[in-house]
mmCIF file of C-alpha atoms in Angstrom:
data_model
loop_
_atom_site.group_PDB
_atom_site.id
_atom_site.type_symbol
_atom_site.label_atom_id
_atom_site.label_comp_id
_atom_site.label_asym_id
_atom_site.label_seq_id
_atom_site.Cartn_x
_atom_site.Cartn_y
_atom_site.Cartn_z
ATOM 1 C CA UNK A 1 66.945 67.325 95.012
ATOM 2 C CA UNK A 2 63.513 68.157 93.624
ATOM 3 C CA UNK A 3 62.199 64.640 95.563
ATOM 4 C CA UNK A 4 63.962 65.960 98.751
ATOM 5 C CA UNK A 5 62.345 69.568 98.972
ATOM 6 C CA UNK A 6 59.057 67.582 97.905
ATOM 7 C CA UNK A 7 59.293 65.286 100.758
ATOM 8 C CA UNK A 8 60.144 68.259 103.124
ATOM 9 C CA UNK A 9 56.921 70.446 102.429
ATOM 10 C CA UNK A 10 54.842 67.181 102.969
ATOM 11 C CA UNK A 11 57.075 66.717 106.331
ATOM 12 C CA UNK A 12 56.042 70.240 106.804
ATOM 13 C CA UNK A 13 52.328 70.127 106.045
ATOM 14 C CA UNK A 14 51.802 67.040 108.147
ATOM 15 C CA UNK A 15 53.859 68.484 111.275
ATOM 16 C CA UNK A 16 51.633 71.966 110.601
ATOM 17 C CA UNK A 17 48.559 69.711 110.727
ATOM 18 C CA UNK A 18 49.420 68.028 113.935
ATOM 19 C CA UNK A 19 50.025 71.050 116.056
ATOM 20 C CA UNK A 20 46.809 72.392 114.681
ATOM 21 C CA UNK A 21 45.138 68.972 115.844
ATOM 22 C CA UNK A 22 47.096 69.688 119.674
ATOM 23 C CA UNK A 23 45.925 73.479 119.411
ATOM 24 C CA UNK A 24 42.158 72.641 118.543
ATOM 25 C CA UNK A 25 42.128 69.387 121.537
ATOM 26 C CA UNK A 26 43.687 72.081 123.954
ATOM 27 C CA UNK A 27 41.016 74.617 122.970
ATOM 28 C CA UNK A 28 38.622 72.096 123.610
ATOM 29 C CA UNK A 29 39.804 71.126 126.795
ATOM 30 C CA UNK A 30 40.032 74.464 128.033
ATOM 31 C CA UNK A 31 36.618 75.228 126.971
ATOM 32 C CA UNK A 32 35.476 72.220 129.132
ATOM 33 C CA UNK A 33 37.744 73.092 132.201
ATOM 34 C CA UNK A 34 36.210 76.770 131.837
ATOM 35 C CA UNK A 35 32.272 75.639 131.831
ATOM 36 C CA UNK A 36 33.340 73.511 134.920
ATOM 37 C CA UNK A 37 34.988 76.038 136.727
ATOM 38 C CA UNK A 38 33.374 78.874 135.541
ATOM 39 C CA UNK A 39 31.841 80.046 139.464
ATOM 40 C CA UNK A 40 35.512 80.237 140.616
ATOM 41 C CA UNK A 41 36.750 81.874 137.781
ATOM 42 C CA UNK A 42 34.267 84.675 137.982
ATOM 43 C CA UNK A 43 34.895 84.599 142.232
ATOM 44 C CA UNK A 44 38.568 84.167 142.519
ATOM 45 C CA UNK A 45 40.995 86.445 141.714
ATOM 46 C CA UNK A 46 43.818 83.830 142.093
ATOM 47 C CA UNK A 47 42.057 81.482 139.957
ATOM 48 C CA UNK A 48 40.935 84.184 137.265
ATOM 49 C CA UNK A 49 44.895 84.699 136.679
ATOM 50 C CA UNK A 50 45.654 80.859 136.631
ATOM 51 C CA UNK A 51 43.157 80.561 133.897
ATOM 52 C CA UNK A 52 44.548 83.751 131.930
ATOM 53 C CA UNK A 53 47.871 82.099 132.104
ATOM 54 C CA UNK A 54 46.533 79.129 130.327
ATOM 55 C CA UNK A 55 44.498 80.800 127.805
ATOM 56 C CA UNK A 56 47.480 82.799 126.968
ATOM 57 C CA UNK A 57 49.751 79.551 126.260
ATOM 58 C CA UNK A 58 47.827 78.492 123.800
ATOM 59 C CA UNK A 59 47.619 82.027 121.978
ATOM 60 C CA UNK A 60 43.119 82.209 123.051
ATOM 61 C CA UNK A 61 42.233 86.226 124.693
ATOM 62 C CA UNK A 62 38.667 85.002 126.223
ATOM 63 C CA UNK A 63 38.219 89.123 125.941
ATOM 64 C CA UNK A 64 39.286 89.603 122.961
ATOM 65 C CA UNK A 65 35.008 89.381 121.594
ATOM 66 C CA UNK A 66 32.556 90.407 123.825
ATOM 67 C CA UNK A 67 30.571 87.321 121.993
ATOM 68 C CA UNK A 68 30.206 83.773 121.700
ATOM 69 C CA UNK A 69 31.415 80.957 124.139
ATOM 70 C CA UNK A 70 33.731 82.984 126.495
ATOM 71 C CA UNK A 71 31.268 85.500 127.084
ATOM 72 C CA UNK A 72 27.977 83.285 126.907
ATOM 73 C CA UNK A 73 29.901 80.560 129.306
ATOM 74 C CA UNK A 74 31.931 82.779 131.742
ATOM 75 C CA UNK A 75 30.749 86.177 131.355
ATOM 76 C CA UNK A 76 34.019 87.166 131.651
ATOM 77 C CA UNK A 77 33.906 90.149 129.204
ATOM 78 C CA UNK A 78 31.051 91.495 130.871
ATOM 79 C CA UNK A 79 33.222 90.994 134.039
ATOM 80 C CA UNK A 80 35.997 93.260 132.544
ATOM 81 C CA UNK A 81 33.398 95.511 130.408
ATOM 82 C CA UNK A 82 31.878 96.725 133.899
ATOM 83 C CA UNK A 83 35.280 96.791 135.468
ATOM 84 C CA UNK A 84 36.289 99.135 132.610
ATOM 85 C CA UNK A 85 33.205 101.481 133.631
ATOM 86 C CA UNK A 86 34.162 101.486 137.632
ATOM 87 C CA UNK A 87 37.824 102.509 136.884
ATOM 88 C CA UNK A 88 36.618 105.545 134.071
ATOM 89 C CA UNK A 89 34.116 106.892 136.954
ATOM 90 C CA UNK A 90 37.110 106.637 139.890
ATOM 91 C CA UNK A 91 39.660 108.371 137.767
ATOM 92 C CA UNK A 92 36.732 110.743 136.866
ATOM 93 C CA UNK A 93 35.992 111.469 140.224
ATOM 94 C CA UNK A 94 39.274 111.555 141.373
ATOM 95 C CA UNK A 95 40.911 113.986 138.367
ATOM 96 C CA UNK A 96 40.411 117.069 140.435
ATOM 97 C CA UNK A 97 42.917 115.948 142.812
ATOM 98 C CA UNK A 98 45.459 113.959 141.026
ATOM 99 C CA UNK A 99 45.531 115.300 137.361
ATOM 100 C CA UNK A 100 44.486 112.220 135.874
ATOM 101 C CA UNK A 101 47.336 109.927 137.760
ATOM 102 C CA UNK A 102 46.801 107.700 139.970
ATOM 103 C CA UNK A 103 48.469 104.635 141.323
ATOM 104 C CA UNK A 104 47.648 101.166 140.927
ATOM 105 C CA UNK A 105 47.166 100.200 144.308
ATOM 106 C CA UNK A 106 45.092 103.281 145.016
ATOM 107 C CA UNK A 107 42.962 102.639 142.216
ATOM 108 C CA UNK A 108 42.485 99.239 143.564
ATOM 109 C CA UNK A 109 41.543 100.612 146.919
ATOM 110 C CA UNK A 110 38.988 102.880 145.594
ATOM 111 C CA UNK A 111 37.333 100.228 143.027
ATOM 112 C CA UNK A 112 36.787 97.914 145.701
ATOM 113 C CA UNK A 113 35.069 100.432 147.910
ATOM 114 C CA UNK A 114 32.842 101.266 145.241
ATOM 115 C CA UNK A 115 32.292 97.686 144.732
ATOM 116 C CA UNK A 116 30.879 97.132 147.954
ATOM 117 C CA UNK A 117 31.697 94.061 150.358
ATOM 118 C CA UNK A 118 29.250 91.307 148.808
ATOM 119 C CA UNK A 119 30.993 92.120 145.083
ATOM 120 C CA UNK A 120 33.422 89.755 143.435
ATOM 121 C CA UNK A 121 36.814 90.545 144.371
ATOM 122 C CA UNK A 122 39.242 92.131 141.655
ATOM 123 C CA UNK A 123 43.062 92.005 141.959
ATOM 124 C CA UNK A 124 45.569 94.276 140.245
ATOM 125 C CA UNK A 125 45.815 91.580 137.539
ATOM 126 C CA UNK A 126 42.377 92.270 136.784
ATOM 127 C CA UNK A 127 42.716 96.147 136.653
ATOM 128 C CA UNK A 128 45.578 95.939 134.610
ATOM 129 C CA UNK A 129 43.563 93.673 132.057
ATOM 130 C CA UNK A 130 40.367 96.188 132.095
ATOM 131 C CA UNK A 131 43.107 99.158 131.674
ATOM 132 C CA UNK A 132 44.719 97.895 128.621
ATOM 133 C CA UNK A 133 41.186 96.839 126.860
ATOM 134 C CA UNK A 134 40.413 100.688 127.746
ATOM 135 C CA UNK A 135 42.957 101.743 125.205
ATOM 136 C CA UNK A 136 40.265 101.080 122.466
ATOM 137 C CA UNK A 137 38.439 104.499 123.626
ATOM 138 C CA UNK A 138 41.913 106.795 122.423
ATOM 139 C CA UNK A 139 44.890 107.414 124.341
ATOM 140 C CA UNK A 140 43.747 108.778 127.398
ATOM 141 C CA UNK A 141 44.580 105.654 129.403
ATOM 142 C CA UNK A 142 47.815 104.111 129.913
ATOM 143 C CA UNK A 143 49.724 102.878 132.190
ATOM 144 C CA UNK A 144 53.138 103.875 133.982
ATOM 145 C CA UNK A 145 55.587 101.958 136.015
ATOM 146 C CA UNK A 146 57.311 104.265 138.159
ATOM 147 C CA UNK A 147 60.557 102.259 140.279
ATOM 148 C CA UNK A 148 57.851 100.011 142.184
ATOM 149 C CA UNK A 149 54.955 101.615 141.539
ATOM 150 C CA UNK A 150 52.274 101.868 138.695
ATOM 151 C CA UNK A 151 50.906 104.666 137.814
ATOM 152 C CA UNK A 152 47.418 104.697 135.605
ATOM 153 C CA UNK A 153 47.068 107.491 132.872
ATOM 154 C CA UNK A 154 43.732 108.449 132.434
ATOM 155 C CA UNK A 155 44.271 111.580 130.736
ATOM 156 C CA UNK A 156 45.398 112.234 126.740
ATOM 157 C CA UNK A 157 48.641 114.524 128.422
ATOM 158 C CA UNK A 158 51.843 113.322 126.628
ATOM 159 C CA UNK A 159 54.207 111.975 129.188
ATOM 160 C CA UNK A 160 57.874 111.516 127.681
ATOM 161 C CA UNK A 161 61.138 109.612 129.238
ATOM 162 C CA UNK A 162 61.768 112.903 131.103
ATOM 163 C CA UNK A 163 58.443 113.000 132.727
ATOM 164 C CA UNK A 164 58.598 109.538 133.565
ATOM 165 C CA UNK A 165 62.267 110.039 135.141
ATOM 166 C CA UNK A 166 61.119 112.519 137.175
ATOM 167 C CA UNK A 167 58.332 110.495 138.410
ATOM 168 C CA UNK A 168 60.533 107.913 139.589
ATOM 169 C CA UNK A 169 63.020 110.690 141.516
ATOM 170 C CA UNK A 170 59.539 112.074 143.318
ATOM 171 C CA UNK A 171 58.428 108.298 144.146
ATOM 172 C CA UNK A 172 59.619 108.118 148.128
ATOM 173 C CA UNK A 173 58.897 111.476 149.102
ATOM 174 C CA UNK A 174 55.835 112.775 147.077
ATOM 175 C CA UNK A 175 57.203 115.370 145.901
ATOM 176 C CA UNK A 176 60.829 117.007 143.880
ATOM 177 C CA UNK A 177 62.570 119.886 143.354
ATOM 178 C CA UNK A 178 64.259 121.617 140.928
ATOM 179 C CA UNK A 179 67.742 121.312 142.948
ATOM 180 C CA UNK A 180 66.894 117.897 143.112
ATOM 181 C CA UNK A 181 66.375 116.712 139.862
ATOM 182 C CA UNK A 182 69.761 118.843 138.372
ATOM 183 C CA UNK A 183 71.793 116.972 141.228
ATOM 184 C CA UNK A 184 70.205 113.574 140.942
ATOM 185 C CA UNK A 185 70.128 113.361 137.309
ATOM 186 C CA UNK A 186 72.753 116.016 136.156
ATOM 187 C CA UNK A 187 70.431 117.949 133.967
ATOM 188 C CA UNK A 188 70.228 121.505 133.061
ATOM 189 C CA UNK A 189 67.862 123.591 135.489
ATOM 190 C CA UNK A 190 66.464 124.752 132.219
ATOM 191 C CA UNK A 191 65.407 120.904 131.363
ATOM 192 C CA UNK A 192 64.290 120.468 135.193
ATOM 193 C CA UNK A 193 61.797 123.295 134.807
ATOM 194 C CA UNK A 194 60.286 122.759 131.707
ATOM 195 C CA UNK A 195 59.241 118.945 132.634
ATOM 196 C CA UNK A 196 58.209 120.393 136.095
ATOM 197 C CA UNK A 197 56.157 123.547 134.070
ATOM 198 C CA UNK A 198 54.619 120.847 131.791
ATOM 199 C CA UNK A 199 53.199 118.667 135.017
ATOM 200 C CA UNK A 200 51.803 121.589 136.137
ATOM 201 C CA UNK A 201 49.681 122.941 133.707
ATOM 202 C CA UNK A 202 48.610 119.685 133.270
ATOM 203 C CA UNK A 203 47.742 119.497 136.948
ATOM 204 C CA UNK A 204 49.799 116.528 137.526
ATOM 205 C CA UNK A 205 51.635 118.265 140.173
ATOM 206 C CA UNK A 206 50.873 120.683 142.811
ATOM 207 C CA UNK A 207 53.401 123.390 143.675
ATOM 208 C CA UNK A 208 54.258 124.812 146.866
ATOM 209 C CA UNK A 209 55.898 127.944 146.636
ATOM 210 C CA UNK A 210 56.271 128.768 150.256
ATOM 211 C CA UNK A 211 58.247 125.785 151.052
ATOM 212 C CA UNK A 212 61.916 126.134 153.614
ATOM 213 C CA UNK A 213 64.460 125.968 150.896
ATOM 214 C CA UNK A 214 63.278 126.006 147.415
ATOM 215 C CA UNK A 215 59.623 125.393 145.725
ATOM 216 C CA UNK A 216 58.743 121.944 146.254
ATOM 217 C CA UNK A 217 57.050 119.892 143.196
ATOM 218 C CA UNK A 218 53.871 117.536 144.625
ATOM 219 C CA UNK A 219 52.601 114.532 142.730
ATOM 220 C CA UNK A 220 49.498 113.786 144.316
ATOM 221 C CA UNK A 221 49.012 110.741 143.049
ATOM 222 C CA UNK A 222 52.075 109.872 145.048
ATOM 223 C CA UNK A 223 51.048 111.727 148.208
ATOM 224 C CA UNK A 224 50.323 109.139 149.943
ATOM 225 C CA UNK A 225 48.699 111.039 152.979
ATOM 226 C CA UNK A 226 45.617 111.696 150.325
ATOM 227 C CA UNK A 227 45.097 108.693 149.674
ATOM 228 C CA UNK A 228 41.882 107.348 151.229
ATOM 229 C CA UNK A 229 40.359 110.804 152.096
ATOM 230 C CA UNK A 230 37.684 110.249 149.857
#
């Protein structure tokens, strides 16, 4: 029995040491497909996600150090560092409006335009990736998928389930009510208006008090009609 579990751990130890022989030749080959390629990768959205995809199925985040061969070769971190900087100063500028949500694709929008035509293009992919490596600087930035939208967090505000619910119920329309949200989701009015109070005073919402029927409950980040404006 004692021969047995011997000959296992060798069996072990020898299948260990091949994988890490396949891991280090698929490192290597990546490395050489990435100094090859490296113009498209920094041009091409498409082809900046392809090669993400690759590096991630073999366990290697080329941002994961913003030194040595991923950053010398590609630049890539300094691709996502300066990203990082453009989507601070548009939610920045743009906290005023939108209490410090704002949706992916809007976000996108205004990025680009403060890229400028000749700059590299960037693709959600590649705001998502900047977002998440924003997380280092606290918890200000997050993000939130909202039915089929994404919202980005760029303020510290605690959101919980019931926030995000209610999100998702003003999605189509821009905005909710307090009628609304006790019919659509059976709570207590109670519950409506203290998730409604708490986007408020965190100015994630705008209210208007002087609407038809009932006050009405405006997301601006999901106004879609101010999107663009500036």
């Amino acid at each position: 029995q004692a021969k047995y579990k011997e000959r296992g751990s060798v069996l072990a130890e020898d299948q260990l040491a091949q994988m890490s022989k396949q891991l280090e030749t698929f490192r290597t080959h990546l490395q050489a497909f990435a100094s090859k390629h490296k113009q498209e990768i920094r041009r091409s959205p498409e082809f900046r996600l392809q090669f993400q995809h690759m590096c991630a199925a073999i366990g290697v985040d080329p941002l994961a150090s913003g030194k040595g061969f991923w950053a010398e070769v590609l630049g890539v971190g300094d691709f996502y560092y300066e990203l990082g900087v453009q989507i601070i100063e548009v939610c920045l500028a743009l906290r005023h409006r939108n209490g410090g949500l704002i949706t992916l694709e809007e976000l996108q929008h205004q990025v680009l335009k403060g890229r400028g035509k000749f700059a590299q293009d960037v693709s959600a992919d590649d705001l998502l990736r900047a977002i998440r490596k924003l997380k280092v600087l606290g918890s200000g930035f997050g993000i939130i998928p909202v039915g089929n939208t994404v919202l980005v967090q760029s303020v510290p505000a605690e959101l919980s389930m019931d926030h995000t619910v209610v999100l998702q119920l003003a999605e189509k329309k821009g905005f909710v009510t307090v009628s609304e949200i006790r019919d659509s989701l059976r709570w207590e009015t109670e519950r409506a208006k203290q998730v409604l109070d708490h986007l408020l005073k965190e100015g994630m919402a705008w209210l208007d008090a002087q609407a038809p029927a009932e006050p009405q409950f405006w997301l601006p980040a999901l106004f879609s009609e101010l999107h663009g404006q500036d």
